[in-house]
mmCIF file of C-alpha atoms in Angstrom:
data_model
loop_
_atom_site.group_PDB
_atom_site.id
_atom_site.type_symbol
_atom_site.label_atom_id
_atom_site.label_comp_id
_atom_site.label_asym_id
_atom_site.label_seq_id
_atom_site.Cartn_x
_atom_site.Cartn_y
_atom_site.Cartn_z
ATOM 1 C CA MET O 1 33.416 -59.769 -83.555
ATOM 2 C CA ASN O 2 36.431 -60.261 -81.305
ATOM 3 C CA ASP O 3 37.906 -63.742 -81.795
ATOM 4 C CA ASN O 4 39.516 -63.576 -78.346
ATOM 5 C CA LYS O 5 36.130 -63.607 -76.698
ATOM 6 C CA LYS O 6 34.701 -66.824 -75.355
ATOM 7 C CA VAL O 7 32.007 -68.373 -77.570
ATOM 8 C CA VAL O 8 28.379 -68.753 -76.426
ATOM 9 C CA LEU O 9 25.867 -70.768 -78.458
ATOM 10 C CA SER O 10 22.188 -71.501 -78.027
ATOM 11 C CA LEU O 11 19.468 -72.853 -80.298
ATOM 12 C CA VAL O 12 15.703 -72.527 -79.958
ATOM 13 C CA GLN O 13 13.283 -74.943 -81.583
ATOM 14 C CA PRO O 14 10.415 -73.588 -83.703
ATOM 15 C CA SER O 15 8.237 -76.586 -82.909
ATOM 16 C CA GLY O 16 5.331 -74.488 -81.640
ATOM 17 C CA GLU O 17 4.364 -71.011 -80.511
ATOM 18 C CA LEU O 18 6.824 -69.778 -77.897
ATOM 19 C CA THR O 19 5.743 -69.163 -74.320
ATOM 20 C CA ILE O 20 6.989 -66.829 -71.595
ATOM 21 C CA GLY O 21 8.826 -69.888 -70.280
ATOM 22 C CA ASN O 22 10.918 -70.000 -73.468
ATOM 23 C CA TYR O 23 11.472 -66.259 -73.260
ATOM 24 C CA LEU O 24 12.386 -66.030 -69.560
ATOM 25 C CA GLY O 25 14.408 -69.214 -69.576
ATOM 26 C CA ALA O 26 16.439 -68.515 -72.678
ATOM 27 C CA ILE O 27 15.782 -65.663 -75.108
ATOM 28 C CA LYS O 28 15.526 -62.829 -72.569
ATOM 29 C CA ASN O 29 18.997 -63.722 -71.300
ATOM 30 C CA PHE O 30 20.656 -63.888 -74.741
ATOM 31 C CA LYS O 31 20.938 -60.089 -74.930
ATOM 32 C CA LYS O 32 23.253 -59.915 -71.904
ATOM 33 C CA PHE O 33 25.757 -62.271 -73.522
ATOM 34 C CA GLN O 34 26.338 -60.393 -76.762
ATOM 35 C CA ASP O 35 28.570 -57.619 -75.402
ATOM 36 C CA GLN O 36 30.775 -59.979 -73.417
ATOM 37 C CA TYR O 37 30.982 -63.037 -75.691
ATOM 38 C CA LYS O 38 31.139 -64.092 -79.314
ATOM 39 C CA CYS O 39 27.570 -65.312 -79.747
ATOM 40 C CA TYR O 40 25.777 -67.717 -82.046
ATOM 41 C CA PHE O 41 22.014 -67.943 -81.751
ATOM 42 C CA ALA O 42 20.106 -70.214 -84.111
ATOM 43 C CA VAL O 43 16.640 -71.523 -84.893
ATOM 44 C CA ALA O 44 16.836 -75.308 -84.468
ATOM 45 C CA ASP O 45 14.457 -76.283 -87.273
ATOM 46 C CA MET O 46 16.243 -79.617 -87.847
ATOM 47 C CA HIS O 47 15.675 -80.699 -84.234
ATOM 48 C CA SER O 48 11.977 -79.903 -84.509
ATOM 49 C CA ILE O 49 11.265 -82.626 -87.128
ATOM 50 C CA THR O 50 11.827 -85.424 -84.607
ATOM 51 C CA VAL O 51 8.066 -85.013 -84.159
ATOM 52 C CA PRO O 52 5.634 -84.519 -87.061
ATOM 53 C CA GLN O 53 5.456 -80.952 -88.415
ATOM 54 C CA VAL O 54 3.249 -79.221 -90.989
ATOM 55 C CA PRO O 55 5.896 -77.899 -93.453
ATOM 56 C CA LYS O 56 4.365 -74.467 -94.080
ATOM 57 C CA ASP O 57 3.849 -73.953 -90.329
ATOM 58 C CA LEU O 58 7.466 -74.936 -89.620
ATOM 59 C CA ARG O 59 8.719 -72.377 -92.164
ATOM 60 C CA ARG O 60 6.474 -69.702 -90.646
ATOM 61 C CA ARG O 61 7.515 -70.455 -87.071
ATOM 62 C CA THR O 62 11.192 -70.498 -88.040
ATOM 63 C CA LYS O 63 10.884 -66.892 -89.242
ATOM 64 C CA GLU O 64 8.870 -66.003 -86.161
ATOM 65 C CA VAL O 65 11.570 -67.242 -83.764
ATOM 66 C CA LEU O 66 14.202 -65.309 -85.681
ATOM 67 C CA ALA O 67 12.019 -62.185 -85.537
ATOM 68 C CA LEU O 68 11.623 -62.737 -81.804
ATOM 69 C CA PHE O 69 15.401 -62.848 -81.387
ATOM 70 C CA LEU O 70 15.606 -59.433 -83.020
ATOM 71 C CA ALA O 71 12.605 -57.981 -81.182
ATOM 72 C CA SER O 72 14.139 -59.107 -77.874
ATOM 73 C CA GLY O 73 17.234 -56.991 -78.467
ATOM 74 C CA LEU O 74 19.679 -59.278 -80.258
ATOM 75 C CA ASP O 75 21.900 -57.265 -82.567
ATOM 76 C CA PRO O 76 23.005 -59.010 -85.810
ATOM 77 C CA GLU O 77 26.135 -56.824 -85.704
ATOM 78 C CA LYS O 78 27.098 -58.336 -82.355
ATOM 79 C CA SER O 79 25.661 -61.860 -82.637
ATOM 80 C CA THR O 80 25.446 -64.386 -85.460
ATOM 81 C CA LEU O 81 21.765 -65.189 -85.998
ATOM 82 C CA PHE O 82 21.030 -68.090 -88.325
ATOM 83 C CA ILE O 83 18.821 -71.029 -89.205
ATOM 84 C CA GLN O 84 20.249 -74.469 -88.427
ATOM 85 C CA SER O 85 19.160 -76.243 -91.625
ATOM 86 C CA GLN O 86 20.860 -73.598 -93.775
ATOM 87 C CA VAL O 87 24.299 -74.554 -92.412
ATOM 88 C CA GLU O 88 24.729 -78.120 -93.610
ATOM 89 C CA GLU O 89 27.931 -78.567 -91.625
ATOM 90 C CA HIS O 90 25.745 -79.330 -88.591
ATOM 91 C CA VAL O 91 24.550 -82.650 -90.035
ATOM 92 C CA GLN O 92 27.910 -83.393 -91.637
ATOM 93 C CA LEU O 93 29.609 -83.191 -88.256
ATOM 94 C CA ALA O 94 26.749 -85.095 -86.590
ATOM 95 C CA TRP O 95 27.391 -88.054 -88.912
ATOM 96 C CA VAL O 96 31.037 -88.203 -87.884
ATOM 97 C CA LEU O 97 30.039 -87.940 -84.211
ATOM 98 C CA ASP O 98 27.480 -90.717 -84.711
ATOM 99 C CA SER O 99 30.432 -92.993 -85.510
ATOM 100 C CA ILE O 100 31.847 -92.490 -82.003
ATOM 101 C CA SER O 101 28.522 -92.414 -80.142
ATOM 102 C CA TYR O 102 27.465 -95.462 -78.155
ATOM 103 C CA MET O 103 23.957 -96.905 -78.406
ATOM 104 C CA GLY O 104 23.870 -97.554 -74.687
ATOM 105 C CA GLN O 105 24.634 -93.958 -73.782
ATOM 106 C CA LEU O 106 21.991 -92.615 -76.182
ATOM 107 C CA SER O 107 19.359 -95.060 -74.905
ATOM 108 C CA ARG O 108 19.852 -93.754 -71.364
ATOM 109 C CA MET O 109 18.957 -90.190 -72.307
ATOM 110 C CA THR O 110 16.035 -89.174 -70.083
ATOM 111 C CA GLN O 111 14.320 -87.088 -72.740
ATOM 112 C CA PHE O 112 14.491 -89.958 -75.237
ATOM 113 C CA LYS O 113 12.912 -92.329 -72.749
ATOM 114 C CA GLN O 114 10.156 -89.839 -71.969
ATOM 115 C CA LYS O 115 9.434 -88.953 -75.584
ATOM 116 C CA SER O 116 9.537 -92.548 -76.777
ATOM 117 C CA GLN O 117 6.888 -93.483 -74.222
ATOM 118 C CA LYS O 118 4.668 -90.641 -75.398
ATOM 119 C CA SER O 119 5.169 -91.283 -79.112
ATOM 120 C CA GLU O 120 5.448 -94.997 -79.649
ATOM 121 C CA GLU O 121 3.928 -94.608 -83.144
ATOM 122 C CA ASN O 122 6.623 -92.057 -84.005
ATOM 123 C CA LEU O 123 9.656 -93.766 -82.498
ATOM 124 C CA ASN O 124 11.999 -92.628 -85.255
ATOM 125 C CA ALA O 125 15.779 -92.826 -85.405
ATOM 126 C CA ALA O 126 16.155 -89.031 -85.271
ATOM 127 C CA LEU O 127 14.479 -89.028 -81.854
ATOM 128 C CA PHE O 128 17.199 -91.403 -80.704
ATOM 129 C CA THR O 129 20.174 -89.583 -82.257
ATOM 130 C CA TYR O 130 19.201 -85.941 -81.966
ATOM 131 C CA PRO O 131 21.456 -85.471 -78.901
ATOM 132 C CA VAL O 132 24.351 -86.190 -81.282
ATOM 133 C CA LEU O 133 23.149 -83.439 -83.609
ATOM 134 C CA MET O 134 22.886 -81.182 -80.562
ATOM 135 C CA ALA O 135 26.500 -82.063 -79.752
ATOM 136 C CA ALA O 136 27.454 -81.177 -83.310
ATOM 137 C CA ASP O 137 25.682 -77.826 -82.998
ATOM 138 C CA ILE O 138 27.830 -77.034 -79.978
ATOM 139 C CA LEU O 139 31.194 -78.414 -81.028
ATOM 140 C CA LEU O 140 31.066 -76.975 -84.547
ATOM 141 C CA TYR O 141 31.648 -73.445 -83.301
ATOM 142 C CA GLN O 142 34.307 -74.316 -80.678
ATOM 143 C CA THR O 143 31.792 -73.251 -78.066
ATOM 144 C CA ASP O 144 32.882 -72.402 -74.525
ATOM 145 C CA LEU O 145 29.512 -71.862 -72.856
ATOM 146 C CA VAL O 146 26.012 -73.160 -73.581
ATOM 147 C CA PRO O 147 23.083 -71.597 -71.696
ATOM 148 C CA VAL O 148 20.877 -74.588 -70.800
ATOM 149 C CA GLY O 149 18.111 -75.561 -68.386
ATOM 150 C CA GLU O 150 18.721 -78.299 -65.894
ATOM 151 C CA ASP O 151 16.774 -80.683 -68.109
ATOM 152 C CA GLN O 152 19.470 -80.362 -70.774
ATOM 153 C CA THR O 153 22.531 -81.115 -68.631
ATOM 154 C CA GLN O 154 22.533 -84.753 -69.764
ATOM 155 C CA HIS O 155 22.821 -83.660 -73.371
ATOM 156 C CA MET O 156 25.650 -81.326 -72.439
ATOM 157 C CA GLU O 157 27.501 -84.225 -70.833
ATOM 158 C CA LEU O 158 27.174 -86.132 -74.093
ATOM 159 C CA ALA O 159 28.611 -83.196 -76.040
ATOM 160 C CA ARG O 160 31.546 -83.060 -73.634
ATOM 161 C CA ASP O 161 32.039 -86.838 -73.794
ATOM 162 C CA LEU O 162 32.089 -86.792 -77.614
ATOM 163 C CA ALA O 163 34.539 -83.903 -77.710
ATOM 164 C CA ILE O 164 36.890 -85.699 -75.308
ATOM 165 C CA ARG O 165 36.471 -88.983 -77.145
ATOM 166 C CA PHE O 166 37.227 -87.451 -80.546
ATOM 167 C CA ASN O 167 40.217 -85.503 -79.182
ATOM 168 C CA HIS O 168 41.629 -88.651 -77.594
ATOM 169 C CA LYS O 169 41.152 -90.691 -80.771
ATOM 170 C CA TYR O 170 42.350 -88.188 -83.360
ATOM 171 C CA SER O 171 44.221 -85.375 -81.467
ATOM 172 C CA ASP O 172 42.964 -82.102 -80.023
ATOM 173 C CA THR O 173 40.220 -80.706 -82.232
ATOM 174 C CA PHE O 174 37.298 -79.543 -80.098
ATOM 175 C CA LYS O 175 37.018 -77.258 -77.116
ATOM 176 C CA ILE O 176 35.304 -78.973 -74.169
ATOM 177 C CA PRO O 177 32.095 -76.917 -73.662
ATOM 178 C CA GLU O 178 30.625 -75.949 -70.306
ATOM 179 C CA ALA O 179 26.949 -75.625 -69.406
ATOM 180 C CA PHE O 180 25.849 -72.177 -68.262
ATOM 181 C CA ILE O 181 22.950 -72.523 -65.832
ATOM 182 C CA ASP O 182 21.482 -69.276 -64.548
ATOM 183 C CA LYS O 183 21.014 -70.010 -60.828
ATOM 184 C CA GLU O 184 18.764 -66.968 -60.445
ATOM 185 C CA MET O 185 16.335 -68.265 -63.022
ATOM 186 C CA GLY O 186 13.646 -70.464 -61.517
ATOM 187 C CA LYS O 187 11.956 -72.826 -63.950
ATOM 188 C CA ILE O 188 8.606 -71.544 -65.174
ATOM 189 C CA TYR O 189 5.808 -74.046 -64.582
ATOM 190 C CA SER O 190 2.321 -74.583 -65.965
ATOM 191 C CA LEU O 191 -0.288 -72.109 -64.728
ATOM 192 C CA LYS O 192 -2.690 -74.993 -64.227
ATOM 193 C CA ASN O 193 -0.309 -77.625 -62.871
ATOM 194 C CA PRO O 194 2.777 -76.242 -61.133
ATOM 195 C CA GLU O 195 4.242 -79.733 -60.996
ATOM 196 C CA ILE O 196 5.110 -79.636 -64.708
ATOM 197 C CA LYS O 197 7.080 -77.252 -66.889
ATOM 198 C CA MET O 198 5.180 -74.629 -68.886
ATOM 199 C CA SER O 199 4.861 -76.029 -72.395
ATOM 200 C CA LYS O 200 3.238 -74.951 -75.639
ATOM 201 C CA SER O 201 2.356 -78.630 -76.224
ATOM 202 C CA ASP O 202 0.045 -78.685 -73.196
ATOM 203 C CA PRO O 203 -3.513 -79.383 -74.378
ATOM 204 C CA ASP O 204 -4.869 -76.781 -71.937
ATOM 205 C CA LYS O 205 -4.267 -73.383 -73.544
ATOM 206 C CA ASN O 206 -4.798 -71.659 -70.203
ATOM 207 C CA SER O 207 -1.753 -73.399 -68.782
ATOM 208 C CA TYR O 208 0.738 -71.241 -70.662
ATOM 209 C CA ILE O 209 1.146 -67.649 -71.850
ATOM 210 C CA LEU O 210 2.317 -67.197 -75.415
ATOM 211 C CA LEU O 211 4.619 -64.335 -76.294
ATOM 212 C CA ILE O 212 2.075 -63.257 -78.890
ATOM 213 C CA ASP O 213 -0.954 -63.411 -76.554
ATOM 214 C CA ASP O 214 -2.836 -60.116 -76.376
ATOM 215 C CA GLU O 215 -3.240 -58.094 -73.186
ATOM 216 C CA ASN O 216 -6.712 -59.387 -72.257
ATOM 217 C CA THR O 217 -5.685 -63.011 -72.819
ATOM 218 C CA ILE O 218 -2.570 -62.640 -70.656
ATOM 219 C CA LYS O 219 -4.490 -61.084 -67.774
ATOM 220 C CA LYS O 220 -7.259 -63.656 -68.003
ATOM 221 C CA LYS O 221 -4.783 -66.581 -67.911
ATOM 222 C CA ILE O 222 -2.998 -65.126 -64.887
ATOM 223 C CA ARG O 223 -6.282 -64.574 -63.040
ATOM 224 C CA GLY O 224 -7.153 -68.225 -63.722
ATOM 225 C CA ALA O 225 -3.788 -69.589 -62.589
ATOM 226 C CA VAL O 226 -3.953 -72.102 -59.713
ATOM 227 C CA THR O 227 -2.686 -71.049 -56.305
ATOM 228 C CA ASP O 228 -3.813 -72.695 -53.064
ATOM 229 C CA ASP O 229 -6.159 -72.373 -50.085
ATOM 230 C CA CYS O 230 -3.495 -71.228 -47.598
ATOM 231 C CA ARG O 231 -4.314 -67.518 -47.938
ATOM 232 C CA ASN O 232 -0.767 -66.883 -46.810
ATOM 233 C CA PHE O 233 1.476 -65.033 -49.244
ATOM 234 C CA ALA O 234 4.690 -67.070 -49.052
ATOM 235 C CA TYR O 235 7.399 -68.398 -51.314
ATOM 236 C CA SER O 236 7.499 -72.080 -50.475
ATOM 237 C CA ASP O 237 7.292 -75.557 -51.998
ATOM 238 C CA GLU O 238 4.052 -76.062 -50.071
ATOM 239 C CA GLN O 239 2.489 -73.333 -52.250
ATOM 240 C CA LYS O 240 3.862 -74.285 -55.662
ATOM 241 C CA GLY O 241 1.264 -72.414 -57.704
ATOM 242 C CA LEU O 242 1.961 -69.133 -55.927
ATOM 243 C CA LYS O 243 5.715 -69.799 -55.973
ATOM 244 C CA ASN O 244 5.535 -70.165 -59.738
ATOM 245 C CA LEU O 245 3.729 -66.837 -60.128
ATOM 246 C CA ILE O 246 6.273 -65.144 -57.846
ATOM 247 C CA ASN O 247 9.077 -66.581 -60.005
ATOM 248 C CA ILE O 248 7.435 -65.116 -63.098
ATOM 249 C CA TYR O 249 7.105 -61.722 -61.396
ATOM 250 C CA HIS O 250 10.763 -61.867 -60.295
ATOM 251 C CA SER O 251 11.943 -62.957 -63.769
ATOM 252 C CA PHE O 252 10.284 -60.017 -65.470
ATOM 253 C CA THR O 253 11.124 -57.330 -62.889
ATOM 254 C CA LYS O 254 14.341 -58.686 -61.285
ATOM 255 C CA LYS O 255 12.848 -57.533 -57.992
ATOM 256 C CA PRO O 256 14.204 -59.739 -55.160
ATOM 257 C CA ILE O 257 11.872 -62.564 -54.091
ATOM 258 C CA ASP O 258 11.888 -61.386 -50.458
ATOM 259 C CA ASP O 259 10.803 -57.885 -51.530
ATOM 260 C CA ILE O 260 7.917 -59.281 -53.552
ATOM 261 C CA VAL O 261 6.714 -61.429 -50.635
ATOM 262 C CA ARG O 262 7.016 -58.457 -48.264
ATOM 263 C CA GLU O 263 5.123 -56.154 -50.628
ATOM 264 C CA TYR O 264 2.136 -58.514 -50.995
ATOM 265 C CA SER O 265 2.064 -59.896 -47.481
ATOM 266 C CA GLY O 266 -1.507 -59.669 -46.271
ATOM 267 C CA GLU O 267 -2.881 -58.958 -49.753
ATOM 268 C CA ASN O 268 -5.341 -61.164 -51.590
ATOM 269 C CA TYR O 269 -3.949 -63.414 -54.300
ATOM 270 C CA SER O 270 -6.191 -61.593 -56.762
ATOM 271 C CA THR O 271 -4.373 -58.314 -56.121
ATOM 272 C CA PHE O 272 -1.041 -59.937 -56.831
ATOM 273 C CA LYS O 273 -2.387 -61.645 -59.942
ATOM 274 C CA ASP O 274 -3.746 -58.364 -61.309
ATOM 275 C CA ASP O 275 -0.388 -56.680 -60.768
ATOM 276 C CA LEU O 276 1.461 -59.630 -62.300
ATOM 277 C CA GLY O 277 -0.748 -59.441 -65.415
ATOM 278 C CA ILE O 278 0.178 -55.764 -65.783
ATOM 279 C CA VAL O 279 3.901 -56.554 -65.316
ATOM 280 C CA ILE O 280 3.826 -59.206 -68.026
ATOM 281 C CA CYS O 281 1.960 -56.989 -70.472
ATOM 282 C CA GLU O 282 4.239 -54.008 -69.883
ATOM 283 C CA ASN O 283 7.249 -56.198 -70.709
ATOM 284 C CA LEU O 284 5.752 -58.068 -73.673
ATOM 285 C CA LEU O 285 3.857 -55.347 -75.530
ATOM 286 C CA PRO O 286 6.983 -53.468 -76.765
ATOM 287 C CA ILE O 287 8.498 -56.753 -77.904
ATOM 288 C CA GLN O 288 5.276 -57.708 -79.687
ATOM 289 C CA LYS O 289 5.173 -54.352 -81.478
ATOM 290 C CA LYS O 290 8.751 -54.693 -82.737
ATOM 291 C CA TYR O 291 8.197 -58.366 -83.542
ATOM 292 C CA ASN O 292 5.209 -57.555 -85.771
ATOM 293 C CA GLU O 293 7.186 -54.796 -87.525
ATOM 294 C CA ILE O 294 10.072 -57.174 -88.278
ATOM 295 C CA LEU O 295 7.779 -59.951 -89.519
ATOM 296 C CA SER O 296 6.069 -57.563 -91.893
ATOM 297 C CA ASP O 297 9.460 -56.660 -93.495
ATOM 298 C CA LYS O 298 10.259 -59.922 -95.331
ATOM 299 C CA ASN O 299 13.294 -58.475 -97.121
ATOM 300 C CA TYR O 300 14.910 -57.408 -93.865
ATOM 301 C CA LEU O 301 14.332 -60.767 -92.197
ATOM 302 C CA GLU O 302 15.709 -62.597 -95.228
ATOM 303 C CA LYS O 303 18.774 -60.346 -95.224
ATOM 304 C CA ILE O 304 19.405 -61.183 -91.546
ATOM 305 C CA TYR O 305 19.305 -64.952 -91.953
ATOM 306 C CA ASN O 306 21.294 -64.895 -95.219
ATOM 307 C CA GLU O 307 24.077 -62.850 -93.601
ATOM 308 C CA GLY O 308 23.887 -65.041 -90.500
ATOM 309 C CA ARG O 309 24.224 -68.188 -92.631
ATOM 310 C CA GLN O 310 27.355 -66.867 -94.290
ATOM 311 C CA LYS O 311 29.005 -65.954 -90.962
ATOM 312 C CA ALA O 312 28.026 -69.267 -89.366
ATOM 313 C CA LYS O 313 29.207 -71.306 -92.359
ATOM 314 C CA TYR O 314 32.585 -69.566 -92.335
ATOM 315 C CA GLU O 315 33.237 -70.719 -88.755
ATOM 316 C CA ALA O 316 31.579 -74.095 -89.204
ATOM 317 C CA ARG O 317 33.629 -74.928 -92.273
ATOM 318 C CA LYS O 318 36.887 -74.300 -90.427
ATOM 319 C CA THR O 319 36.023 -76.894 -87.776
ATOM 320 C CA LEU O 320 34.559 -79.426 -90.207
ATOM 321 C CA SER O 321 37.596 -79.255 -92.505
ATOM 322 C CA LYS O 322 39.844 -80.240 -89.545
ATOM 323 C CA VAL O 323 37.478 -83.057 -88.605
ATOM 324 C CA TYR O 324 37.249 -84.467 -92.121
ATOM 325 C CA ARG O 325 41.009 -84.414 -92.530
ATOM 326 C CA LYS O 326 41.574 -86.153 -89.203
ATOM 327 C CA VAL O 327 39.097 -88.969 -89.854
ATOM 328 C CA GLY O 328 40.637 -89.610 -93.260
ATOM 329 C CA PHE O 329 38.277 -87.994 -95.779
ATOM 330 C CA LEU O 330 39.795 -86.630 -98.979
ATOM 331 C CA LYS O 331 39.652 -82.901 -99.579
#
């Protein structure tokens, strides 16, 4: 890897089966970074335990996300692929950053407020401080760019604040990271309620499409997706259900929105849905095939994350050594 390249980092949680929203919003775009940037892509298994997990399922899903990285075209020769919990420097840096994080700032985090309302019985300290661990993930690798959705910009601001605060207190140590938001990427919403983001935690299984769903399931879910009674094929906020489906079509094909609307003007919604189902399957089936091949080769997958751990630790240790020295820890 070329050390003169800018650094891109992104982590994906293995807290449930991944949807096309996860794929289109993050993983699909990772591939385009790896030729231009020095890339770190990790499975954020430590972040996932802010909510209760079944240990054996977490281990399985961690491997599945890594396999999906590879099946989606990430090259371990070009990108560092690793598992967060296997690089202990993440939590070691997070503890130092905790010491300069303010309770007030953490309590204002929108996601914390939302999750704490949903999970009052599980209002644990990790739920409160995980944005600091997220900041540690980013700052540890002297990251320049972090691909994020708009719902993560607040956490990015915290990472930037902590980097600036530490640099001011101890001298320049961290790069100040920037959020990379793909303006062409519309957020993917629930197939049953286009007011909310598509999520694997939705109790209605027909509201999302999993990356591992089979062809018949995908087509059935798209046929059952909500649209509207307008009978007018348009891309507008008045027709949010249809707009969401058009965004999915655009995200898979990269066909301009205007061209999609022009092509299906005057057609029934059912015709568009049938075609969309085919588009999704044509894009996912090759990934699913490769994904299953990778998962069945346990030795190969283990080799990938072991090598990734070593490469990640090498870079992480350089940053952490500087931090420990500056705060006054003995070698």
